[in-house]
C-alpha cells in the first residue's frame, strides 16, 4: 500500500553555487560518504532527500543526514534511513522506499514512493 509520494527538482548550477557560497551546507545536508561525491550527484541526492521528506508528509525535526541514497552498480538506488527519518517512517508505517533519480539539462530530479505492507 502506498503511504506517500514525493517529488523534487533541483537546479544543479544554483545548488552548486549555494554549496560554494555556504560551505557548511555540505556537512549539514550530507553524510561523510556522500560529501565526497561530485556536486552534480549531490544535487541529485538533495532532490532525493527532499522527495523522501515529502513522501513522509514533511514532518518537522528530521535530520538531513539520517537519509542516505546508495547507488549500487547495475541496480536501482537504495534509500537507507536511520534516526529521525527512520522514526518518521515508522510513525507513518512505511516499510520501504522506491526511488528514481535523474539529472539532465542542468536539472536533478527525484521521485520517491513510500510503501507499507
mmCIF file of N, CA and C in Angstrom:
data_model
loop_
_atom_site.group_PDB
_atom_site.id
_atom_site.type_symbol
_atom_site.label_atom_id
_atom_site.label_comp_id
_atom_site.label_asym_id
_atom_site.label_seq_id
_atom_site.Cartn_x
_atom_site.Cartn_y
_atom_site.Cartn_z
ATOM 1 N N UNK A 1 0.833 -1.169 0.000
ATOM 2 C CA UNK A 1 0.000 0.000 0.000
ATOM 3 C C UNK A 1 0.890 1.248 0.000
ATOM 4 N N UNK A 2 0.567 2.199 -0.853
ATOM 5 C CA UNK A 2 1.344 3.436 -0.935
ATOM 6 C C UNK A 2 0.927 4.361 0.202
ATOM 7 N N UNK A 3 1.910 4.821 0.954
ATOM 8 C CA UNK A 3 1.685 5.729 2.065
ATOM 9 C C UNK A 3 1.875 7.175 1.609
ATOM 10 N N UNK A 4 2.846 7.392 0.735
ATOM 11 C CA UNK A 4 3.117 8.745 0.274
ATOM 12 C C UNK A 4 3.992 8.746 -0.959
ATOM 13 N N UNK A 5 3.914 9.851 -1.686
ATOM 14 C CA UNK A 5 4.729 10.062 -2.875
ATOM 15 C C UNK A 5 5.375 11.430 -2.738
ATOM 16 N N UNK A 6 6.656 11.501 -3.063
ATOM 17 C CA UNK A 6 7.358 12.777 -3.029
ATOM 18 C C UNK A 6 8.135 12.978 -4.312
ATOM 19 N N UNK A 7 8.217 14.212 -4.757
ATOM 20 C CA UNK A 7 8.989 14.560 -5.942
ATOM 21 C C UNK A 7 9.713 15.868 -5.672
ATOM 22 N N UNK A 8 10.896 16.002 -6.225
ATOM 23 C CA UNK A 8 11.631 17.251 -6.092
ATOM 24 C C UNK A 8 12.533 17.439 -7.295
ATOM 25 N N UNK A 9 12.752 18.694 -7.665
ATOM 26 C CA UNK A 9 13.683 19.047 -8.729
ATOM 27 C C UNK A 9 14.639 20.104 -8.190
ATOM 28 N N UNK A 10 15.879 20.036 -8.661
ATOM 29 C CA UNK A 10 16.922 20.957 -8.210
ATOM 30 C C UNK A 10 17.646 21.501 -9.431
ATOM 31 N N UNK A 11 17.785 22.818 -9.486
ATOM 32 C CA UNK A 11 18.614 23.460 -10.499
ATOM 33 C C UNK A 11 20.068 23.221 -10.087
ATOM 34 N N UNK A 12 20.779 22.415 -10.847
ATOM 35 C CA UNK A 12 22.127 21.980 -10.453
ATOM 36 C C UNK A 12 23.077 23.165 -10.297
ATOM 37 N N UNK A 13 23.102 24.079 -11.241
ATOM 38 C CA UNK A 13 24.028 25.219 -11.162
ATOM 39 C C UNK A 13 23.752 26.062 -9.921
ATOM 40 N N UNK A 14 22.493 26.315 -9.644
ATOM 41 C CA UNK A 14 22.150 27.114 -8.464
ATOM 42 C C UNK A 14 22.528 26.378 -7.183
ATOM 43 N N UNK A 15 22.309 25.061 -7.155
ATOM 44 C CA UNK A 15 22.680 24.264 -5.988
ATOM 45 C C UNK A 15 24.190 24.293 -5.765
ATOM 46 N N UNK A 16 24.963 24.112 -6.843
ATOM 47 C CA UNK A 16 26.427 24.134 -6.738
ATOM 48 C C UNK A 16 26.909 25.506 -6.272
ATOM 49 N N UNK A 17 26.331 26.569 -6.812
ATOM 50 C CA UNK A 17 26.689 27.921 -6.364
ATOM 51 C C UNK A 17 26.436 28.081 -4.871
ATOM 52 N N UNK A 18 25.323 27.555 -4.404
ATOM 53 C CA UNK A 18 24.990 27.649 -2.982
ATOM 54 C C UNK A 18 25.990 26.861 -2.142
ATOM 55 N N UNK A 19 26.388 25.675 -2.602
ATOM 56 C CA UNK A 19 27.400 24.891 -1.873
ATOM 57 C C UNK A 19 28.713 25.646 -1.761
ATOM 58 N N UNK A 20 29.075 26.378 -2.805
ATOM 59 C CA UNK A 20 30.328 27.143 -2.786
ATOM 60 C C UNK A 20 30.202 28.370 -1.882
ATOM 61 N N UNK A 21 29.038 28.986 -1.888
ATOM 62 C CA UNK A 21 28.806 30.186 -1.100
ATOM 63 C C UNK A 21 28.657 29.869 0.391
ATOM 64 N N UNK A 22 28.096 28.695 0.701
ATOM 65 C CA UNK A 22 27.855 28.284 2.096
ATOM 66 C C UNK A 22 28.472 26.894 2.292
ATOM 67 N N UNK A 23 29.792 26.819 2.477
ATOM 68 C CA UNK A 23 30.464 25.522 2.567
ATOM 69 C C UNK A 23 29.929 24.613 3.672
ATOM 70 N N UNK A 24 29.426 25.179 4.762
ATOM 71 C CA UNK A 24 28.908 24.354 5.867
ATOM 72 C C UNK A 24 27.672 23.560 5.458
ATOM 73 N N UNK A 25 27.032 23.979 4.371
ATOM 74 C CA UNK A 25 25.840 23.273 3.905
ATOM 75 C C UNK A 25 26.148 21.830 3.527
ATOM 76 N N UNK A 26 27.320 21.613 2.954
ATOM 77 C CA UNK A 26 27.714 20.260 2.542
ATOM 78 C C UNK A 26 27.707 19.313 3.741
ATOM 79 N N UNK A 27 28.237 19.739 4.863
ATOM 80 C CA UNK A 27 28.284 18.858 6.036
ATOM 81 C C UNK A 27 26.932 18.768 6.735
ATOM 82 N N UNK A 28 26.095 19.788 6.595
ATOM 83 C CA UNK A 28 24.773 19.743 7.213
ATOM 84 C C UNK A 28 23.821 18.826 6.453
ATOM 85 N N UNK A 29 23.937 18.799 5.133
ATOM 86 C CA UNK A 29 22.995 18.053 4.299
ATOM 87 C C UNK A 29 23.397 16.610 4.027
ATOM 88 N N UNK A 30 24.702 16.333 4.034
ATOM 89 C CA UNK A 30 25.167 15.052 3.514
ATOM 90 C C UNK A 30 26.035 14.297 4.518
ATOM 91 N N UNK A 31 25.936 12.967 4.451
ATOM 92 C CA UNK A 31 26.775 12.112 5.274
ATOM 93 C C UNK A 31 28.229 12.236 4.795
ATOM 94 N N UNK A 32 29.191 11.849 5.625
ATOM 95 C CA UNK A 32 30.590 11.923 5.180
ATOM 96 C C UNK A 32 30.836 11.191 3.857
ATOM 97 N N UNK A 33 30.199 10.053 3.683
ATOM 98 C CA UNK A 33 30.344 9.293 2.434
ATOM 99 C C UNK A 33 29.808 10.095 1.240
ATOM 100 N N UNK A 34 28.643 10.703 1.416
ATOM 101 C CA UNK A 34 28.034 11.477 0.335
ATOM 102 C C UNK A 34 28.844 12.730 0.007
ATOM 103 N N UNK A 35 29.454 13.341 1.021
ATOM 104 C CA UNK A 35 30.197 14.579 0.830
ATOM 105 C C UNK A 35 31.331 14.445 -0.184
ATOM 106 N N UNK A 36 31.819 13.242 -0.408
ATOM 107 C CA UNK A 36 32.910 13.003 -1.338
ATOM 108 C C UNK A 36 32.456 12.902 -2.798
ATOM 109 N N UNK A 37 31.157 12.899 -3.033
ATOM 110 C CA UNK A 37 30.617 12.724 -4.387
ATOM 111 C C UNK A 37 30.744 14.011 -5.201
ATOM 112 N N UNK A 38 30.700 13.874 -6.524
ATOM 113 C CA UNK A 38 30.681 15.069 -7.383
ATOM 114 C C UNK A 38 29.457 15.925 -7.082
ATOM 115 N N UNK A 39 29.576 17.219 -7.326
ATOM 116 C CA UNK A 39 28.500 18.148 -6.970
ATOM 117 C C UNK A 39 27.194 17.860 -7.713
ATOM 118 N N UNK A 40 27.259 17.372 -8.952
ATOM 119 C CA UNK A 40 26.017 17.033 -9.659
ATOM 120 C C UNK A 40 25.306 15.873 -8.958
ATOM 121 N N UNK A 41 26.079 14.934 -8.435
ATOM 122 C CA UNK A 41 25.487 13.827 -7.680
ATOM 123 C C UNK A 41 24.888 14.324 -6.368
ATOM 124 N N UNK A 42 25.529 15.315 -5.756
ATOM 125 C CA UNK A 42 24.982 15.883 -4.524
ATOM 126 C C UNK A 42 23.648 16.571 -4.795
ATOM 127 N N UNK A 43 23.535 17.247 -5.933
ATOM 128 C CA UNK A 43 22.261 17.887 -6.289
ATOM 129 C C UNK A 43 21.162 16.826 -6.402
ATOM 130 N N UNK A 44 21.474 15.702 -7.022
ATOM 131 C CA UNK A 44 20.502 14.616 -7.154
ATOM 132 C C UNK A 44 20.176 14.013 -5.788
ATOM 133 N N UNK A 45 21.179 13.870 -4.921
ATOM 134 C CA UNK A 45 20.943 13.337 -3.574
ATOM 135 C C UNK A 45 20.060 14.282 -2.772
ATOM 136 N N UNK A 46 20.285 15.592 -2.944
ATOM 137 C CA UNK A 46 19.459 16.558 -2.241
ATOM 138 C C UNK A 46 18.006 16.454 -2.710
ATOM 139 N N UNK A 47 17.807 16.336 -4.015
ATOM 140 C CA UNK A 47 16.448 16.160 -4.546
ATOM 141 C C UNK A 47 15.821 14.905 -3.956
ATOM 142 N N UNK A 48 16.604 13.835 -3.842
ATOM 143 C CA UNK A 48 16.086 12.580 -3.274
ATOM 144 C C UNK A 48 15.690 12.756 -1.811
ATOM 145 N N UNK A 49 16.525 13.444 -1.034
ATOM 146 C CA UNK A 49 16.208 13.644 0.376
ATOM 147 C C UNK A 49 14.953 14.504 0.541
ATOM 148 N N UNK A 50 14.810 15.518 -0.298
ATOM 149 C CA UNK A 50 13.591 16.339 -0.284
ATOM 150 C C UNK A 50 12.375 15.482 -0.628
ATOM 151 N N UNK A 51 12.518 14.627 -1.631
ATOM 152 C CA UNK A 51 11.410 13.765 -2.043
ATOM 153 C C UNK A 51 11.045 12.768 -0.939
ATOM 154 N N UNK A 52 12.046 12.262 -0.226
ATOM 155 C CA UNK A 52 11.789 11.360 0.909
ATOM 156 C C UNK A 52 10.968 12.088 1.963
ATOM 157 N N UNK A 53 11.387 13.307 2.304
ATOM 158 C CA UNK A 53 10.665 14.092 3.309
ATOM 159 C C UNK A 53 9.222 14.335 2.873
ATOM 160 N N UNK A 54 9.033 14.667 1.603
ATOM 161 C CA UNK A 54 7.678 14.919 1.101
ATOM 162 C C UNK A 54 6.836 13.647 1.131
ATOM 163 N N UNK A 55 7.437 12.519 0.802
ATOM 164 C CA UNK A 55 6.691 11.253 0.832
ATOM 165 C C UNK A 55 6.250 10.900 2.249
ATOM 166 N N UNK A 56 6.984 11.390 3.238
ATOM 167 C CA UNK A 56 6.632 11.141 4.639
ATOM 168 C C UNK A 56 5.731 12.233 5.210
ATOM 169 N N UNK A 57 5.330 13.189 4.377
ATOM 170 C CA UNK A 57 4.478 14.261 4.861
ATOM 171 C C UNK A 57 5.243 15.435 5.430
ATOM 172 N N UNK A 58 6.554 15.481 5.198
ATOM 173 C CA UNK A 58 7.434 16.573 5.638
ATOM 174 C C UNK A 58 7.320 16.881 7.132
ATOM 175 N N UNK A 59 7.453 15.863 7.989
ATOM 176 C CA UNK A 59 7.379 16.129 9.429
ATOM 177 C C UNK A 59 8.581 16.950 9.899
ATOM 178 N N UNK A 60 8.353 17.789 10.870
ATOM 179 C CA UNK A 60 9.423 18.631 11.421
ATOM 180 C C UNK A 60 10.436 17.774 12.178
ATOM 181 N N UNK A 61 11.665 18.271 12.240
ATOM 182 C CA UNK A 61 12.681 17.659 13.081
ATOM 183 C C UNK A 61 13.517 16.567 12.456
ATOM 184 N N UNK A 62 13.329 16.305 11.163
ATOM 185 C CA UNK A 62 14.148 15.265 10.534
ATOM 186 C C UNK A 62 15.530 15.828 10.190
ATOM 187 N N UNK A 63 16.541 15.018 10.406
ATOM 188 C CA UNK A 63 17.917 15.389 10.077
ATOM 189 C C UNK A 63 18.248 14.935 8.652
ATOM 190 N N UNK A 64 18.837 15.829 7.876
ATOM 191 C CA UNK A 64 19.223 15.506 6.501
ATOM 192 C C UNK A 64 20.169 14.311 6.460
ATOM 193 N N UNK A 65 21.003 14.176 7.465
ATOM 194 C CA UNK A 65 21.999 13.101 7.464
ATOM 195 C C UNK A 65 21.411 11.755 7.848
ATOM 196 N N UNK A 66 20.140 11.723 8.226
ATOM 197 C CA UNK A 66 19.507 10.461 8.595
ATOM 198 C C UNK A 66 18.882 9.733 7.405
ATOM 199 N N UNK A 67 19.077 10.277 6.209
ATOM 200 C CA UNK A 67 18.647 9.600 4.979
ATOM 201 C C UNK A 67 19.842 9.562 4.035
ATOM 202 N N UNK A 68 20.154 8.377 3.553
ATOM 203 C CA UNK A 68 21.282 8.200 2.638
ATOM 204 C C UNK A 68 20.793 7.469 1.391
ATOM 205 N N UNK A 69 21.283 7.939 0.253
ATOM 206 C CA UNK A 69 20.976 7.277 -1.013
ATOM 207 C C UNK A 69 22.234 6.545 -1.449
ATOM 208 N N UNK A 70 22.117 5.244 -1.587
ATOM 209 C CA UNK A 70 23.257 4.434 -2.031
ATOM 210 C C UNK A 70 23.007 3.989 -3.460
ATOM 211 N N UNK A 71 24.045 4.033 -4.219
ATOM 212 C CA UNK A 71 23.976 3.603 -5.620
ATOM 213 C C UNK A 71 24.830 2.359 -5.764
ATOM 214 N N UNK A 72 24.226 1.266 -6.182
ATOM 215 C CA UNK A 72 24.935 0.013 -6.397
ATOM 216 C C UNK A 72 25.006 -0.206 -7.897
ATOM 217 N N UNK A 73 26.187 -0.463 -8.387
ATOM 218 C CA UNK A 73 26.383 -0.618 -9.827
ATOM 219 C C UNK A 73 25.417 -1.650 -10.408
ATOM 220 N N UNK A 74 24.695 -1.252 -11.460
ATOM 221 C CA UNK A 74 23.781 -2.154 -12.132
ATOM 222 C C UNK A 74 22.458 -2.355 -11.424
ATOM 223 N N UNK A 75 22.209 -1.576 -10.362
ATOM 224 C CA UNK A 75 20.965 -1.739 -9.609
ATOM 225 C C UNK A 75 20.322 -0.374 -9.365
ATOM 226 N N UNK A 76 19.090 -0.404 -8.927
ATOM 227 C CA UNK A 76 18.391 0.824 -8.585
ATOM 228 C C UNK A 76 19.006 1.444 -7.344
ATOM 229 N N UNK A 77 18.892 2.772 -7.193
ATOM 230 C CA UNK A 77 19.382 3.386 -5.957
ATOM 231 C C UNK A 77 18.580 2.887 -4.760
ATOM 232 N N UNK A 78 19.231 2.859 -3.615
ATOM 233 C CA UNK A 78 18.625 2.345 -2.391
ATOM 234 C C UNK A 78 18.563 3.468 -1.362
ATOM 235 N N UNK A 79 17.426 3.588 -0.691
ATOM 236 C CA UNK A 79 17.253 4.557 0.386
ATOM 237 C C UNK A 79 17.519 3.848 1.707
ATOM 238 N N UNK A 80 18.419 4.419 2.500
ATOM 239 C CA UNK A 80 18.679 3.912 3.847
ATOM 240 C C UNK A 80 18.340 5.019 4.831
ATOM 241 N N UNK A 81 17.537 4.693 5.842
ATOM 242 C CA UNK A 81 17.146 5.690 6.830
ATOM 243 C C UNK A 81 17.523 5.227 8.229
ATOM 244 N N UNK A 82 17.891 6.187 9.050
ATOM 245 C CA UNK A 82 18.219 5.949 10.456
ATOM 246 C C UNK A 82 17.644 7.113 11.258
ATOM 247 N N UNK A 83 17.763 7.029 12.554
ATOM 248 C CA UNK A 83 17.432 8.161 13.420
ATOM 249 C C UNK A 83 16.084 8.799 13.168
ATOM 250 N N UNK A 84 16.094 10.113 12.957
ATOM 251 C CA UNK A 84 14.857 10.882 12.834
ATOM 252 C C UNK A 84 14.031 10.486 11.625
ATOM 253 N N UNK A 85 14.673 10.149 10.528
ATOM 254 C CA UNK A 85 13.925 9.759 9.325
ATOM 255 C C UNK A 85 13.328 8.368 9.509
ATOM 256 N N UNK A 86 14.083 7.467 10.120
ATOM 257 C CA UNK A 86 13.546 6.133 10.410
ATOM 258 C C UNK A 86 12.358 6.235 11.363
ATOM 259 N N UNK A 87 12.428 7.141 12.336
ATOM 260 C CA UNK A 87 11.315 7.324 13.276
ATOM 261 C C UNK A 87 10.077 7.864 12.556
ATOM 262 N N UNK A 88 10.272 8.810 11.651
ATOM 263 C CA UNK A 88 9.140 9.359 10.885
ATOM 264 C C UNK A 88 8.536 8.282 9.984
ATOM 265 N N UNK A 89 9.392 7.457 9.382
ATOM 266 C CA UNK A 89 8.913 6.368 8.531
ATOM 267 C C UNK A 89 8.118 5.361 9.360
ATOM 268 N N UNK A 90 8.637 5.011 10.529
ATOM 269 C CA UNK A 90 7.939 4.054 11.396
ATOM 270 C C UNK A 90 6.594 4.610 11.848
ATOM 271 N N UNK A 91 6.550 5.888 12.187
ATOM 272 C CA UNK A 91 5.307 6.513 12.626
ATOM 273 C C UNK A 91 4.248 6.494 11.516
ATOM 274 N N UNK A 92 4.719 6.574 10.261
ATOM 275 C CA UNK A 92 3.798 6.543 9.118
ATOM 276 C C UNK A 92 3.516 5.121 8.655
ATOM 277 N N UNK A 93 4.200 4.143 9.264
ATOM 278 C CA UNK A 93 4.013 2.751 8.867
ATOM 279 C C UNK A 93 4.743 2.373 7.590
ATOM 280 N N UNK A 94 5.758 3.152 7.236
ATOM 281 C CA UNK A 94 6.498 2.903 5.980
ATOM 282 C C UNK A 94 7.503 1.776 6.196
ATOM 283 N N UNK A 95 7.427 0.761 5.330
ATOM 284 C CA UNK A 95 8.350 -0.374 5.376
ATOM 285 C C UNK A 95 9.487 -0.233 4.382
ATOM 286 N N UNK A 96 9.241 0.474 3.287
ATOM 287 C CA UNK A 96 10.268 0.580 2.236
ATOM 288 C C UNK A 96 10.004 1.802 1.375
ATOM 289 N N UNK A 97 11.075 2.198 0.695
ATOM 290 C CA UNK A 97 11.025 3.318 -0.233
ATOM 291 C C UNK A 97 11.428 2.831 -1.619
ATOM 292 N N UNK A 98 10.802 3.407 -2.627
ATOM 293 C CA UNK A 98 11.207 3.204 -4.017
ATOM 294 C C UNK A 98 11.674 4.570 -4.506
ATOM 295 N N UNK A 99 12.829 4.614 -5.170
ATOM 296 C CA UNK A 99 13.432 5.888 -5.562
ATOM 297 C C UNK A 99 13.871 5.845 -7.006
ATOM 298 N N UNK A 100 13.592 6.921 -7.705
ATOM 299 C CA UNK A 100 14.122 7.128 -9.050
ATOM 300 C C UNK A 100 14.784 8.498 -9.073
ATOM 301 N N UNK A 101 16.027 8.546 -9.558
ATOM 302 C CA UNK A 101 16.795 9.790 -9.638
ATOM 303 C C UNK A 101 17.221 9.994 -11.085
ATOM 304 N N UNK A 102 17.236 11.262 -11.491
ATOM 305 C CA UNK A 102 17.716 11.581 -12.830
ATOM 306 C C UNK A 102 18.327 12.971 -12.818
ATOM 307 N N UNK A 103 19.276 13.200 -13.691
ATOM 308 C CA UNK A 103 19.714 14.574 -13.920
ATOM 309 C C UNK A 103 20.095 14.744 -15.376
ATOM 310 N N UNK A 104 19.561 15.848 -15.945
ATOM 311 C CA UNK A 104 19.779 16.160 -17.356
ATOM 312 C C UNK A 104 19.473 17.636 -17.565
ATOM 313 N N UNK A 105 20.164 18.244 -18.512
ATOM 314 C CA UNK A 105 19.913 19.637 -18.897
ATOM 315 C C UNK A 105 19.952 20.589 -17.704
ATOM 316 N N UNK A 106 20.844 20.313 -16.748
ATOM 317 C CA UNK A 106 21.007 21.201 -15.612
ATOM 318 C C UNK A 106 20.004 21.030 -14.491
ATOM 319 N N UNK A 107 19.164 20.009 -14.580
ATOM 320 C CA UNK A 107 18.158 19.756 -13.547
ATOM 321 C C UNK A 107 18.365 18.358 -12.975
ATOM 322 N N UNK A 108 18.360 18.263 -11.645
ATOM 323 C CA UNK A 108 18.364 16.961 -10.964
ATOM 324 C C UNK A 108 16.960 16.739 -10.429
ATOM 325 N N UNK A 109 16.455 15.523 -10.575
ATOM 326 C CA UNK A 109 15.104 15.234 -10.096
ATOM 327 C C UNK A 109 15.073 13.896 -9.374
ATOM 328 N N UNK A 110 14.100 13.775 -8.493
ATOM 329 C CA UNK A 110 13.918 12.520 -7.755
ATOM 330 C C UNK A 110 12.442 12.319 -7.457
ATOM 331 N N UNK A 111 12.028 11.070 -7.532
ATOM 332 C CA UNK A 111 10.672 10.665 -7.152
ATOM 333 C C UNK A 111 10.803 9.533 -6.140
ATOM 334 N N UNK A 112 10.048 9.630 -5.067
ATOM 335 C CA UNK A 112 10.063 8.618 -4.015
ATOM 336 C C UNK A 112 8.645 8.143 -3.746
ATOM 337 N N UNK A 113 8.506 6.835 -3.637
ATOM 338 C CA UNK A 113 7.240 6.238 -3.192
ATOM 339 C C UNK A 113 7.518 5.557 -1.862
ATOM 340 N N UNK A 114 6.778 5.951 -0.844
ATOM 341 C CA UNK A 114 6.870 5.324 0.476
ATOM 342 C C UNK A 114 5.751 4.297 0.569
ATOM 343 N N UNK A 115 6.094 3.076 0.977
ATOM 344 C CA UNK A 115 5.137 1.978 0.933
ATOM 345 C C UNK A 115 5.142 1.188 2.239
ATOM 346 N N UNK A 116 4.001 0.574 2.535
ATOM 347 C CA UNK A 116 3.909 -0.361 3.665
ATOM 348 C C UNK A 116 3.158 -1.604 3.201
ATOM 349 N N UNK A 117 3.392 -2.695 3.894
ATOM 350 C CA UNK A 117 2.716 -3.956 3.550
ATOM 351 C C UNK A 117 1.228 -3.859 3.781
#
